[in-house]
Short mmCIF file of C-alpha atoms in Angstrom, two decimals:
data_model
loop_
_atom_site.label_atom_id
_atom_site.label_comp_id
_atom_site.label_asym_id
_atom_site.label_seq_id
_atom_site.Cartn_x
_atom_site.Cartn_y
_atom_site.Cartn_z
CA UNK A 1 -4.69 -33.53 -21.71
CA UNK A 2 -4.68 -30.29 -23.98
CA UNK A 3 -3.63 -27.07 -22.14
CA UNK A 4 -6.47 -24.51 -21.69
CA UNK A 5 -4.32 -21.65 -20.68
CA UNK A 6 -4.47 -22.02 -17.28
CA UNK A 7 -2.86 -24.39 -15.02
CA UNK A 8 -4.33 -26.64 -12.96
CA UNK A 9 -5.03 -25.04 -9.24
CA UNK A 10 -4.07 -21.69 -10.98
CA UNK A 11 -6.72 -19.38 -12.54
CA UNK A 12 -9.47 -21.00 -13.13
CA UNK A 13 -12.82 -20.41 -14.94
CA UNK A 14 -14.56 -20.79 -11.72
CA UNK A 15 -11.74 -18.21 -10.03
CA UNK A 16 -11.91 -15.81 -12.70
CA UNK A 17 -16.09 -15.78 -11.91
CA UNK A 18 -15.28 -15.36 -8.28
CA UNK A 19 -13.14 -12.69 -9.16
CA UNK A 20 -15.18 -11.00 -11.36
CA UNK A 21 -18.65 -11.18 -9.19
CA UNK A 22 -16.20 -9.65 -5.70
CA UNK A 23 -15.03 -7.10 -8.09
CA UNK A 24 -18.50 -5.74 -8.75
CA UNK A 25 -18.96 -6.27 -5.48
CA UNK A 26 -16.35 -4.52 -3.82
CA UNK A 27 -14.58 -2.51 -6.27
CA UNK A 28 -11.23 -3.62 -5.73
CA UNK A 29 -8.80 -5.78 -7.17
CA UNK A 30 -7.49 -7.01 -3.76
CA UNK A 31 -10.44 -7.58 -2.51
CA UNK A 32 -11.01 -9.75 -5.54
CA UNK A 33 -8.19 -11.71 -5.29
CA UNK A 34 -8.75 -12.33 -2.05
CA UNK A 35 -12.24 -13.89 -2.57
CA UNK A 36 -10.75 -15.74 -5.65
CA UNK A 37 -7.69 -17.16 -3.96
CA UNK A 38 -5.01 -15.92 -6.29
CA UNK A 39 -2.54 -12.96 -6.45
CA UNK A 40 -2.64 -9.79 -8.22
CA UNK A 41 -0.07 -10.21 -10.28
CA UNK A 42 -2.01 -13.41 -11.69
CA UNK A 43 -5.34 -11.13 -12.28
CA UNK A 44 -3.54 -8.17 -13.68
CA UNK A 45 -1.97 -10.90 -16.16
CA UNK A 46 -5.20 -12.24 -17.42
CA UNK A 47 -6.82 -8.50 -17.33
CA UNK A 48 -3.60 -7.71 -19.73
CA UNK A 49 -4.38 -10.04 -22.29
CA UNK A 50 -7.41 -11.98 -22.11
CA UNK A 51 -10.10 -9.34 -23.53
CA UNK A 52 -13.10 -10.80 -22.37
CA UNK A 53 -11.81 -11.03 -18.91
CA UNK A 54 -10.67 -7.02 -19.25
CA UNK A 55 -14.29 -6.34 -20.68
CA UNK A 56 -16.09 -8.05 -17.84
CA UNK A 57 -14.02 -6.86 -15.55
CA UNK A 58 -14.96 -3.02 -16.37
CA UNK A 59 -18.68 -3.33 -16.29
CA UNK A 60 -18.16 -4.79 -12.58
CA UNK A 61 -15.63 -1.85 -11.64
CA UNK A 62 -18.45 0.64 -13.02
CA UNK A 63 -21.55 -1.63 -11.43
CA UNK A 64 -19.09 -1.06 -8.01
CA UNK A 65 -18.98 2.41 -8.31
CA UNK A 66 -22.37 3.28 -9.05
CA UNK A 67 -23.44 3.25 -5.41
CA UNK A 68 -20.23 5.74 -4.41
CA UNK A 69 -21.14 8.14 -7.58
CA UNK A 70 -24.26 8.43 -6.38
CA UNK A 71 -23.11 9.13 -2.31
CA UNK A 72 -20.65 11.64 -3.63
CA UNK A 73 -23.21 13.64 -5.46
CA UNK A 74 -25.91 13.40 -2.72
CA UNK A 75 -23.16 14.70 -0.03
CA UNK A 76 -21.83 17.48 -3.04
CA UNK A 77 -25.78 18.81 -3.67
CA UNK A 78 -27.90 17.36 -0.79
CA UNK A 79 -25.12 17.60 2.01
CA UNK A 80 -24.42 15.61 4.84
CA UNK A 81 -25.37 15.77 8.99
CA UNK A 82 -22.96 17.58 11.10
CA UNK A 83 -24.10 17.64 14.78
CA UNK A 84 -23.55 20.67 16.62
CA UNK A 85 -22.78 20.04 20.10
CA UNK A 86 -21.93 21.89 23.13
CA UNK A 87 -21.64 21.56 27.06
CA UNK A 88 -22.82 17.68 26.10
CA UNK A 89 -25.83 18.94 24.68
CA UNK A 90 -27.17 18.81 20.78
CA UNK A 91 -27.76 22.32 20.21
CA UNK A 92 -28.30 22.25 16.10
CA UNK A 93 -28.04 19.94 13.40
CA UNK A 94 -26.92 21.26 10.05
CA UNK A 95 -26.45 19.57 6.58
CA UNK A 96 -23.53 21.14 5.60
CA UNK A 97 -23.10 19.95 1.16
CA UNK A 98 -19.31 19.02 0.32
CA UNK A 99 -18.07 21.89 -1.66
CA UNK A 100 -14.86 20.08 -2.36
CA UNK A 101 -16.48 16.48 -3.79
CA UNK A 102 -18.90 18.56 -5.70
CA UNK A 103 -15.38 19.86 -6.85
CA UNK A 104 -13.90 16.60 -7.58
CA UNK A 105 -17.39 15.37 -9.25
CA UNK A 106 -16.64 18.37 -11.96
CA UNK A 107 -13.33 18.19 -12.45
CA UNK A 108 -14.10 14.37 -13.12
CA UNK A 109 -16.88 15.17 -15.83
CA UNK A 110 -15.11 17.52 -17.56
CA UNK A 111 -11.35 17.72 -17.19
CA UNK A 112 -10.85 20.21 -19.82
CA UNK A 113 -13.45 23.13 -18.55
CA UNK A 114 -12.62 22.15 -14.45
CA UNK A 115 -8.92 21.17 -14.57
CA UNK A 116 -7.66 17.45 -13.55
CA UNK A 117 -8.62 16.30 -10.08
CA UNK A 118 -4.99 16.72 -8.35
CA UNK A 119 -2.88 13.91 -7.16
CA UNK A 120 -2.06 15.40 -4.07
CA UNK A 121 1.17 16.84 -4.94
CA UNK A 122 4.22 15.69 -3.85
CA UNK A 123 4.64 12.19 -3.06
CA UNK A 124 5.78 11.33 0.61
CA UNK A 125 9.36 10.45 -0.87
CA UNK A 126 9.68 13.90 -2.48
CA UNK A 127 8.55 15.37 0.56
CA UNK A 128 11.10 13.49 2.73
CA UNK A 129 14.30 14.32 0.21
CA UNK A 130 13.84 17.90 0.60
CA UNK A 131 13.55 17.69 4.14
CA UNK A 132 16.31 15.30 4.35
CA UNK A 133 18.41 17.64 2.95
CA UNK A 134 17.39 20.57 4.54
CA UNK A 135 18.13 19.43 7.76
CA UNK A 136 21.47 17.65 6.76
CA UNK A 137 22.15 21.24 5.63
CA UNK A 138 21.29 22.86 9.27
CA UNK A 139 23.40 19.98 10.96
CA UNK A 140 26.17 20.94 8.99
CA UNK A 141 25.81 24.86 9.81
CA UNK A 142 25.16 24.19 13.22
CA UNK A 143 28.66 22.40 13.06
CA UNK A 144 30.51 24.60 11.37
CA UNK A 145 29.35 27.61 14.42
CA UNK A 146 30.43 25.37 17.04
CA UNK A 147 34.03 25.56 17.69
CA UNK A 148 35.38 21.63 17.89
CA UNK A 149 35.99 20.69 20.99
CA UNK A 150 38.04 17.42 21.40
CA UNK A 151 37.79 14.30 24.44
CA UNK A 152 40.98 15.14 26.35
CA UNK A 153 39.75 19.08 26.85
CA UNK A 154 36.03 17.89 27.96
CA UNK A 155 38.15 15.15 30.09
CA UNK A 156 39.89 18.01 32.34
CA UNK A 157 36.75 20.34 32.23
CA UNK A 158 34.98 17.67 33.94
CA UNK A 159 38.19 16.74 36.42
CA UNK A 160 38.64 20.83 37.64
CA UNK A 161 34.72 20.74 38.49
CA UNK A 162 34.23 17.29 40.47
CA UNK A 163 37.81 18.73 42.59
CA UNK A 164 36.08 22.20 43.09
CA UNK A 165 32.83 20.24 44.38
CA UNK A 166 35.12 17.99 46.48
CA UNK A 167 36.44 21.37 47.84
CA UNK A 168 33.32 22.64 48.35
CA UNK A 169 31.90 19.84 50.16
CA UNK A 170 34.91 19.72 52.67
CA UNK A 171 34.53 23.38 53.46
CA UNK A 172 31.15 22.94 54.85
CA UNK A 173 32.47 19.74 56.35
CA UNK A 174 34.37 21.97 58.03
CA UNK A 175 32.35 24.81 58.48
CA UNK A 176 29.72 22.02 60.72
CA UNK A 177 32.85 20.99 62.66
CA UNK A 178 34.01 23.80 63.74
CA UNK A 179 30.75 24.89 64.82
#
């Protein structure tokens, strides 16, 4: 049998249609894979070099977003419901547009005149090595204050106040006796 480029049980014609018709559908490649029954290492591998594949797959990713585009601008120019409510009562109902998609729809159309849409800055590893390190560095200050204090010292410390609460306890012992 002559080899077609994809192995049998792998990804198939009929997988790659699956694949394709959930993409348009829900606009994601995991979702995709998912519905196809392969991985997304074997769909980003046909994406990379089967053209026709890449192609189709684009028109489903834009078909997918169509709906989404068109949400973001009615909630950036039309607005959405926010319910006003107080002491359990609806007291007003406003339609409040999204300043910031209406933002994001500009940027988007036009990168040059409304800058790029932002990535959200730092990443959540940045975010964590400067903080690691800050607080490393106010450990070690915090160390460097406080005198070192060694076991045998915290040892006898400890011994002089449980015999002063012994004492303590056998003066009143006494004190109750006597009395």
């Amino acid at each position: 049998m002559a080899h077609r480029g994809w192995k049998r049980g792998g990804f198939t014609p009929a997988k790659k249609a699956k694949a394709i018709e959930a993409l348009g559908k829900y606009g994601n490649v995991a979702d995709a894979c998912r519905v196809a029954g392969v991985s997304d290492t074997t769909f980003y591998r046909h994406l990379n070099k089967d053209s026709d594949f890449a192609r189709l797959c684009d028109q489903e990713r834009a078909r997918a977003a169509r709906p989404l585009e068109t949400l973001a601008w009615e909630r950036a120019t039309e607005g959405s419901r926010e319910t006003i409510i107080r002491g359990g009562e609806v007291v007003q109902i406003k339609i409040k547009p999204s300043d910031s998609m209406l933002r994001l729809l500009l940027q988007a159309s036009d990168p040059k005149k409304y800058g790029r849409p932002s990535r959200g800055g730092a990443t959540r590893k940045q975010i964590e090595r400067g903080l690691r390190k800050k607080i490393e560095a106010e450990v070690r200050a915090e160390l460097a204050r406080k005198p070192r204090v060694d076991a045998k010292e915290i040892f006898d410390k400890l011994a002089a106040r449980v015999a002063e609460i012994k004492r303590e306890r056998e003066e009143k012992e006494r004190g109750r006796a006597s009395e």
